[in-house]
Coordinates of C-alpha atoms in Angstrom, one line a residue:
X23 CA -25.7 0.3 -14.7
X24 CA -25.5 -3.5 -14.9
X25 CA -24.9 -5.2 -18.2
X26 CA -24.9 -8.9 -19.1
X27 CA -22.2 -10.7 -21.1
X28 CA -20.6 -14.2 -21.4
X29 CA -17.3 -14.9 -19.8
X30 CA -14.5 -17.2 -21.0
X31 CA -12.1 -19.8 -19.6
X32 CA -9.6 -19.1 -22.5
X33 CA -8.7 -15.5 -22.0
X34 CA -5.3 -16.5 -20.8
X35 CA -3.3 -15.9 -17.7
X36 CA -3.0 -12.2 -18.0
X37 CA -6.4 -11.7 -16.5
X38 CA -5.6 -8.4 -14.8
X39 CA -5.3 -6.6 -18.2
X40 CA -8.0 -8.3 -20.2
X41 CA -11.7 -7.8 -20.5
X42 CA -13.6 -11.1 -20.5
X43 CA -15.8 -10.9 -23.6
X44 CA -15.6 -14.3 -25.4
X45 CA -17.4 -17.5 -24.6
X46 CA -16.2 -21.1 -24.2
X47 CA -17.9 -24.4 -23.5
X48 CA -19.2 -24.4 -20.0
X49 CA -20.3 -21.0 -18.7
X50 CA -22.7 -19.6 -16.3
X51 CA -26.1 -18.7 -17.9
X52 CA -25.7 -15.3 -19.4
X53 CA -28.5 -13.8 -17.4
X54 CA -26.5 -14.4 -14.2
X55 CA -23.2 -13.0 -15.5
X56 CA -23.1 -9.3 -14.5
X57 CA -20.4 -6.8 -14.1
X58 CA -20.3 -3.1 -13.4
X59 CA -20.3 -0.8 -16.5
X60 CA -17.4 1.4 -15.6
X61 CA -18.4 4.4 -17.7
X62 CA -17.6 8.0 -16.8
X63 CA -20.9 8.6 -15.1
X64 CA -20.5 5.7 -12.7
X65 CA -16.9 6.7 -11.9
X66 CA -18.1 10.2 -11.2
X67 CA -20.8 8.9 -8.8
X68 CA -18.3 6.7 -7.0
X69 CA -15.8 9.6 -6.8
X70 CA -18.3 12.1 -5.4
X71 CA -19.6 9.8 -2.7
X72 CA -16.3 8.0 -2.0
X73 CA -18.1 4.6 -2.4
X74 CA -16.5 1.2 -2.8
X75 CA -17.9 -1.4 -5.1
X76 CA -17.4 -4.9 -3.7
X77 CA -18.1 -8.0 -5.8
X78 CA -18.0 -11.5 -4.3
X79 CA -17.2 -14.8 -6.0
X80 CA -15.6 -13.2 -9.0
X81 CA -13.6 -16.4 -9.6
X82 CA -16.8 -18.3 -10.1
X83 CA -17.7 -16.1 -13.1
X84 CA -14.2 -15.6 -14.5
X85 CA -12.4 -19.0 -14.7
X86 CA -8.9 -17.5 -15.4
X87 CA -9.0 -15.9 -12.0
X88 CA -9.9 -19.2 -10.4
X89 CA -6.8 -20.7 -12.3
X90 CA -4.6 -18.0 -11.0
X91 CA -5.8 -18.3 -7.4
X92 CA -5.3 -22.1 -7.3
X93 CA -1.9 -21.7 -8.9
X94 CA -0.7 -18.9 -6.7
X95 CA -2.1 -20.2 -3.4
X96 CA -1.3 -23.9 -4.1
X97 CA 0.0 -24.1 -0.5
X98 CA -3.5 -23.9 0.8
X99 CA -5.7 -27.0 1.1
X100 CA -8.3 -26.8 -1.7
X101 CA -11.2 -27.1 0.7
X102 CA -10.0 -24.0 2.6
X103 CA -10.2 -21.8 -0.5
X104 CA -13.2 -19.6 -0.3
X105 CA -13.6 -17.0 -3.1
X106 CA -11.9 -14.2 -5.0
X107 CA -13.5 -10.9 -4.0
X108 CA -12.7 -7.6 -5.8
X109 CA -13.2 -4.1 -4.4
X110 CA -13.0 -1.0 -6.6
X111 CA -12.8 2.5 -5.1
X112 CA -11.9 6.0 -6.1
X113 CA -9.7 8.2 -4.0
X114 CA -10.9 8.2 -0.4
X115 CA -13.2 5.2 -0.8
X116 CA -13.2 2.3 1.6
X117 CA -15.4 -0.1 3.5
X118 CA -14.3 1.0 7.0
X119 CA -12.5 -0.7 9.9
X120 CA -13.7 -4.3 10.4
X121 CA -12.7 -7.8 11.4
X122 CA -12.7 -11.0 9.4
X123 CA -12.9 -14.5 11.0
X124 CA -10.4 -16.1 8.6
X125 CA -7.1 -15.6 6.9
X126 CA -7.2 -13.1 4.1
X127 CA -4.7 -12.3 1.3
X128 CA -5.0 -8.9 -0.3
X129 CA -3.5 -8.3 -3.7
X130 CA -3.4 -4.8 -5.1
X131 CA -4.4 -5.0 -8.7
X132 CA -4.4 -1.3 -9.7
X133 CA -4.1 2.1 -8.1
X134 CA -2.8 2.5 -4.5
X135 CA -4.4 1.9 -1.2
X136 CA -3.4 2.4 2.4
X137 CA -4.2 -0.3 4.9
X138 CA -4.5 0.4 8.6
X139 CA -3.8 -3.0 10.3
X140 CA -4.4 -3.7 14.0
X141 CA -1.6 -5.0 16.2
X142 CA -3.7 -7.6 18.0
X143 CA -6.6 -9.9 17.7
X144 CA -10.0 -8.6 18.5
X145 CA -12.4 -11.0 20.2
X146 CA -16.0 -11.5 19.1
X147 CA -17.4 -9.8 22.3
X148 CA -15.2 -6.7 21.8
X149 CA -16.1 -6.6 18.2
X150 CA -19.9 -6.6 19.0
X151 CA -19.4 -3.9 21.6
X152 CA -17.5 -1.7 19.2
X153 CA -19.7 -2.3 16.1
X154 CA -21.6 0.7 14.8
X155 CA -25.4 0.4 14.9
X156 CA -27.7 0.8 11.9
X157 CA -25.3 -0.6 9.2
X158 CA -25.7 -3.7 7.1
X159 CA -22.0 -4.6 7.7
X160 CA -20.1 -4.8 10.9
X161 CA -18.0 -1.6 11.0
X162 CA -15.9 -0.9 14.1
X163 CA -16.3 2.4 16.0
X164 CA -13.7 4.1 18.1
X165 CA -11.0 3.2 15.5
X166 CA -9.1 6.4 16.1
X167 CA -10.5 7.7 19.3
X168 CA -8.2 8.7 22.2
X169 CA -5.4 9.5 19.8
X170 CA -5.1 6.0 18.5
X171 CA -3.9 6.7 15.0
X172 CA -1.1 4.2 14.3
X173 CA 1.6 4.8 11.8
X174 CA 1.4 7.8 9.5
X175 CA 1.8 8.1 5.7
X176 CA 4.4 10.6 4.7
X177 CA 4.4 11.1 1.0
X178 CA 5.4 7.9 -0.7
X179 CA 6.9 6.4 2.5
X180 CA 5.7 5.4 5.9
X181 CA 6.6 7.2 9.1
X182 CA 6.3 5.7 12.6
X183 CA 3.7 7.1 15.0
X184 CA 4.7 7.9 18.5
X185 CA 4.1 5.5 21.3
X186 CA 4.1 1.8 21.6
X187 CA 0.4 1.3 22.5
X188 CA -1.1 2.4 19.2
X189 CA -3.9 0.2 17.9
X190 CA -2.8 -0.1 14.3
X191 CA -0.1 0.6 11.8
X192 CA -0.4 1.8 8.2
X193 CA 0.9 0.1 5.1
X194 CA 0.8 1.6 1.5
X195 CA 0.3 -1.0 -1.2
X196 CA 1.0 -0.6 -4.9
X197 CA 0.0 -2.8 -7.9
X198 CA 1.4 -6.3 -7.4
X199 CA 1.8 -6.0 -3.6
X200 CA 0.3 -8.6 -1.3
X201 CA -0.8 -8.1 2.3
X202 CA -1.6 -11.0 4.6
X203 CA -4.1 -10.5 7.4
X204 CA -4.5 -13.1 10.1
X205 CA -7.9 -13.9 11.5
X206 CA -9.6 -11.5 13.9
X207 CA -7.1 -8.7 13.2
X208 CA -8.9 -5.5 12.5
X209 CA -8.1 -3.6 9.3
X210 CA -9.3 -0.7 7.3
X211 CA -8.4 0.0 3.6
X212 CA -8.7 3.4 2.0
X213 CA -7.9 4.2 -1.7
X214 CA -5.3 6.9 -2.1
X215 CA -5.7 7.0 -5.9
X216 CA -8.6 6.7 -8.3
X217 CA -9.3 3.3 -9.7
X218 CA -7.9 1.4 -6.7
X219 CA -8.7 -2.2 -7.2
X220 CA -8.0 -4.9 -4.7
X221 CA -8.4 -8.7 -4.9
X222 CA -9.1 -10.4 -1.6
X223 CA -8.6 -14.2 -1.4
X224 CA -10.2 -15.5 1.7
X225 CA -10.0 -18.9 3.5
X226 CA -12.8 -21.0 4.9
X227 CA -12.5 -21.2 8.7
X228 CA -15.3 -23.2 10.4
X229 CA -16.0 -22.2 14.0
X230 CA -16.7 -24.6 16.8
X231 CA -20.3 -23.4 16.8
X232 CA -20.5 -24.1 13.1
X233 CA -19.3 -27.6 13.5
X234 CA -21.4 -28.3 16.6
X235 CA -24.5 -27.0 14.8
X236 CA -23.9 -29.2 11.8
X237 CA -23.3 -32.2 14.1
X238 CA -26.6 -31.5 15.8
X239 CA -28.3 -31.3 12.4
X240 CA -26.8 -34.7 11.5
X241 CA -27.9 -36.2 14.8
X242 CA -31.4 -34.8 14.3
X243 CA -31.8 -36.6 11.0
X244 CA -29.9 -39.8 11.7
X245 CA -31.6 -43.2 12.5
X246 CA -28.5 -44.7 13.9
X247 CA -28.6 -46.0 17.5
X248 CA -26.2 -43.4 18.8
X249 CA -28.5 -40.6 17.6
X250 CA -32.0 -42.0 18.6
X251 CA -31.0 -43.4 22.0
X252 CA -33.1 -41.8 24.7
X253 CA -32.9 -40.9 28.4
X254 CA -34.3 -43.6 30.7
X255 CA -34.2 -44.6 34.3
X256 CA -33.3 -48.3 34.4
X257 CA -34.4 -48.6 38.0
X258 CA -37.6 -46.7 37.6
X259 CA -39.9 -49.5 38.7
X260 CA -37.4 -51.1 41.2
X261 CA -37.6 -48.0 43.4
X262 CA -41.3 -47.6 43.7
X263 CA -41.2 -45.8 47.0
X264 CA -42.2 -42.4 48.3
X265 CA -39.9 -39.5 47.0
X266 CA -39.5 -36.7 49.4
X267 CA -38.8 -34.1 46.7
X268 CA -40.4 -35.1 43.3
X269 CA -39.7 -31.7 41.9
X270 CA -35.9 -31.9 42.4
X271 CA -33.6 -32.2 39.4
X272 CA -31.2 -34.7 40.9
X273 CA -27.5 -35.1 40.3
X274 CA -28.2 -38.6 39.1
X275 CA -30.6 -37.4 36.4
X276 CA -28.2 -34.6 35.3
X277 CA -25.3 -37.1 35.1
X278 CA -27.4 -39.6 33.1
X279 CA -28.5 -36.9 30.6
X280 CA -24.9 -35.7 30.3
X281 CA -23.7 -39.2 29.6
X282 CA -26.3 -39.7 27.0
X283 CA -24.9 -36.7 25.1
X284 CA -21.3 -37.6 25.6
X285 CA -21.8 -41.2 24.4
X286 CA -23.5 -39.9 21.2
X287 CA -20.9 -37.3 20.5
X288 CA -18.1 -39.7 21.3
X289 CA -19.4 -42.2 18.8
X290 CA -19.4 -39.5 16.1
X291 CA -16.0 -38.0 17.0
X292 CA -14.1 -41.3 17.7
X293 CA -15.4 -43.4 14.8
X294 CA -13.2 -42.4 11.9
X295 CA -15.7 -43.5 9.2
X296 CA -18.5 -41.3 10.7
X297 CA -16.3 -38.3 11.4
X298 CA -14.5 -38.5 8.0
X299 CA -17.8 -38.5 6.2
X300 CA -19.2 -35.7 8.3
X301 CA -16.2 -33.4 8.0
X302 CA -15.6 -34.2 4.3
X303 CA -19.2 -33.3 3.3
X304 CA -19.2 -30.2 5.5
X305 CA -15.8 -28.9 4.3
X306 CA -16.8 -29.1 0.6
X307 CA -20.3 -27.7 0.9
X308 CA -20.9 -24.3 -0.8
X309 CA -21.0 -21.6 1.8
X310 CA -23.0 -19.2 -0.4
X311 CA -25.4 -21.5 -2.3
X312 CA -26.5 -20.4 -5.7
X313 CA -29.7 -21.7 -7.4
X314 CA -29.1 -24.3 -10.1
X315 CA -25.3 -24.4 -9.5
X316 CA -23.3 -26.4 -10.4
X317 CA -25.1 -26.6 -13.7
X318 CA -26.4 -30.1 -14.5
X319 CA -25.3 -31.2 -17.9
X320 CA -28.8 -31.4 -19.4
X321 CA -29.6 -27.9 -18.1
X322 CA -26.4 -26.4 -19.6
X323 CA -27.1 -28.1 -22.9
X324 CA -30.4 -26.4 -23.1
X325 CA -28.7 -23.0 -22.4
X326 CA -26.1 -23.7 -25.1
X327 CA -28.6 -24.8 -27.7
X328 CA -30.3 -21.4 -27.3
X329 CA -27.0 -19.5 -27.8
X330 CA -25.1 -21.6 -30.4
X331 CA -27.5 -20.8 -33.3
X332 CA -28.2 -24.4 -34.0
X333 CA -24.5 -25.5 -34.1
X334 CA -25.3 -28.8 -32.5
X335 CA -21.8 -30.3 -33.2
X336 CA -20.2 -27.9 -30.8
X337 CA -22.8 -28.6 -28.1
X338 CA -22.5 -32.4 -28.5
X339 CA -18.9 -32.6 -27.5
X340 CA -19.2 -31.2 -24.0
X341 CA -22.9 -31.6 -23.6
X342 CA -22.6 -35.4 -23.5
X343 CA -20.7 -36.9 -20.5
X344 CA -19.5 -39.9 -22.4
X345 CA -18.3 -37.9 -25.4
X346 CA -16.6 -35.4 -23.1
X347 CA -14.6 -38.2 -21.3
X348 CA -13.6 -39.7 -24.6
X349 CA -12.6 -36.3 -26.0
X350 CA -10.3 -35.6 -23.0
X351 CA -8.7 -39.1 -23.2
X352 CA -8.0 -38.4 -26.9
X353 CA -6.2 -35.2 -25.9
X354 CA -8.9 -33.0 -27.4
X355 CA -9.6 -30.8 -24.4
X356 CA -9.3 -31.0 -20.6
X357 CA -11.5 -31.1 -17.5
X358 CA -11.8 -28.3 -14.9
X359 CA -13.3 -28.2 -11.5
X360 CA -16.5 -26.2 -11.6
X361 CA -15.6 -22.8 -10.2
X362 CA -16.5 -22.3 -6.6
X363 CA -16.8 -26.1 -6.0
X364 CA -14.5 -27.5 -3.3
X365 CA -12.9 -30.9 -3.6
X366 CA -11.2 -33.2 -1.0
X367 CA -10.2 -36.8 -0.7
X368 CA -9.3 -39.2 2.1
X369 CA -7.9 -42.7 2.6
X370 CA -7.9 -44.5 5.9
X371 CA -8.3 -47.9 7.5
X372 CA -11.9 -49.0 8.0
X373 CA -13.1 -49.2 11.6
X374 CA -15.6 -51.9 10.7
X375 CA -13.7 -54.2 8.3
X376 CA -10.3 -55.8 9.0
X377 CA -7.5 -55.0 6.5
X378 CA -9.8 -52.8 4.4
X379 CA -8.9 -49.3 3.3
X380 CA -11.6 -46.8 2.5
X381 CA -11.0 -44.2 -0.2
X382 CA -13.4 -41.3 -0.5
X383 CA -13.9 -38.3 -2.7
X384 CA -15.9 -35.2 -1.6
X385 CA -17.2 -32.5 -3.8
X386 CA -19.9 -29.9 -3.2
X387 CA -21.0 -31.8 -0.1
X388 CA -21.3 -35.1 -1.9
X389 CA -19.3 -38.2 -1.2
X390 CA -18.1 -41.2 -3.3
X391 CA -16.4 -44.2 -1.7
X392 CA -14.5 -47.3 -2.7
X393 CA -12.8 -50.1 -0.7
X394 CA -9.5 -51.9 -1.2
X395 CA -7.8 -54.8 0.5
X396 CA -4.0 -55.4 0.8
X397 CA -2.3 -56.6 -2.3
X398 CA -5.4 -55.9 -4.4
X399 CA -5.8 -53.8 -7.5
X400 CA -8.9 -52.1 -6.1
X401 CA -7.2 -49.0 -4.9
X402 CA -7.3 -47.7 -8.4
X403 CA -10.4 -45.6 -7.6
X404 CA -8.5 -44.1 -4.7
X405 CA -5.8 -42.9 -7.2
X406 CA -8.6 -41.4 -9.3
X407 CA -10.0 -39.7 -6.3
X408 CA -6.7 -38.2 -5.4
X409 CA -5.9 -37.0 -8.9
X410 CA -9.3 -35.3 -9.2
X411 CA -9.1 -33.6 -5.8
X412 CA -5.5 -32.5 -6.2
X413 CA -5.8 -30.9 -9.6
X414 CA -8.1 -28.1 -10.8
X415 CA -7.1 -28.8 -14.4
X416 CA -7.2 -32.5 -15.4
X417 CA -5.8 -33.6 -18.7
X418 CA -5.3 -36.9 -20.4
X419 CA -1.8 -37.5 -18.9
X420 CA -3.1 -37.1 -15.3
X421 CA -6.0 -39.4 -15.9
X422 CA -3.9 -42.1 -17.6
X423 CA -1.3 -42.0 -14.8
X424 CA -4.0 -42.6 -12.2
X425 CA -5.6 -45.4 -14.1
X426 CA -4.4 -49.0 -13.6
X427 CA -5.8 -50.0 -17.0
X428 CA -5.7 -48.9 -20.7
X429 CA -8.4 -46.2 -21.2
X430 CA -8.7 -47.3 -24.8
X431 CA -10.0 -50.6 -23.6
X432 CA -13.3 -49.4 -22.1
X433 CA -14.2 -52.8 -20.6
X434 CA -11.1 -52.7 -18.4
X435 CA -11.7 -49.2 -17.2
X436 CA -15.4 -49.2 -17.0
X437 CA -15.8 -48.2 -13.3
X438 CA -13.3 -45.3 -13.6
X439 CA -14.7 -44.0 -16.9
X440 CA -18.3 -44.2 -15.6
X441 CA -17.2 -42.3 -12.5
X442 CA -15.7 -39.5 -14.6
X443 CA -18.9 -39.4 -16.6
X444 CA -20.9 -39.1 -13.4
X445 CA -18.9 -36.0 -12.2
X446 CA -19.3 -34.4 -15.6
X447 CA -23.0 -35.1 -15.8
X448 CA -23.7 -33.5 -12.4
X449 CA -21.6 -30.4 -13.2
X450 CA -18.8 -30.6 -10.7
X451 CA -16.4 -31.2 -13.6
X452 CA -16.7 -29.6 -17.0
X453 CA -14.8 -29.9 -20.3
X454 CA -13.1 -27.2 -22.2
X455 CA -11.1 -26.9 -25.5
X456 CA -7.5 -25.7 -25.1

C-alpha cells in the first residue's frame, strides 16, 4: 500500500530513528512523495515470500539523509555521489548475487544481514555469461556451484571455509556497520533477521563507452569546424586516370578517414576549454531524470499556494528569488543544494586568451562562466562558484566570505547577487528556515 505525505528538511540529524512527517519550505510535490506503509499485512507478505523492497533516490525525498551522506562521505568529490538507496527485507530476503559497476558503501541501519563478497573482479563478459535469463535485474548464476561456498557463518561469528580458491567470503553486519564494495566485485546480501534495512551509497562511474557516446552526441550537434569537417580527396581531379580496381578500399582512403576522426577527437580532448565544458556538463547531469525537477521557483510557488491555506507571507519568503537571497544574507535562513543535483567548479588558464583565467560552475548539466585577469578583482565570481560547489549548506557567513564587496550595498555586489537569485529561481538552490 503506497501512501503520500510531505517530507521535511528539519527533522534533524537522527534520521534513522525519526519518521518524516512535517513539511518545510521547498519540498517535492506531495503527489510524488511516496513511501511503503509498513503495516503488519505488508510485513507478513514480505516475510512469506522473502522479498526485498528496494527504494532508489531516498536522499532526494528526505533531505536529512542527503545532509548525512554529504557529511559522512565528504572525502568523495560531489559530482561522484550518486544516490542513497535503501533496501528492506525480512529474514531470508535478498536481491541475489550481482555486480555493480561502481564503488558502493553499505551501511546497516537495522537488523542484521550476511554479505557474501567475491574475492576478485568479474568482467562484463563473464557477468553476461553467468547472468540468469528471464529476470528484470542481472542476477548471477553458478554462485555456489561446484562447492564454491566461501566462508561460513557460525552462530554470531564467522568461520573460515576450506580451500584457497573459494569464490567469496561471508561477512555479518550489524546496525552501524559499514561494508565497502569495490567496482565489479560480485556480492550477495541476505537478511538474517526480520526488519533488516541497509543503506547503499553509490558513486557515479562513467565508462569509456559512456564518455565516447556523449562525445559523439556533442559532435553530431556541433557547428564547429572540427565537428563538421568532411572526408575529401584533395587530389581527386589531379589523378584523372584509369583505376585498375575502383572497388578497392585503399590504405590511403582508410588512413585519411582515420585521420579525420583523430583530428576531431584530438581537438576536443586537447583543448582545455572544450573538454572542461564537456566533462563538467556530463559529470553533473542527472543520471535518472525526473519530470519537472529541479522545481522551478514559479512551479513550486503554485504548489505551495495550494497547500499553505492562503498563508501568502510564508510562501513569499522562499517563493521569490530576490527575497530569498536577502533573507539568507540577513541570517534568516540558509540555502541548500537541491537534493540529487550534482555541483562542480573549475578554474584554469584560457587556451584562447593570454593571461586570462576561466572560472566555471556546473550544476545539473548547466554551466556558468566568468573570466579574470592577473591583479584584477574579477575573480570574485570564481570564489562564489567554489563556495557554492563545495558546500551543500550555504549560510550568510559562507556567502560573505566569498564576496569581495559588502552585500548590504547591492550596487557593489549586483553580479553576485543576481547570480544567486538565478540559481534559486531555476531550483538548483533552495532556501529553508533553520
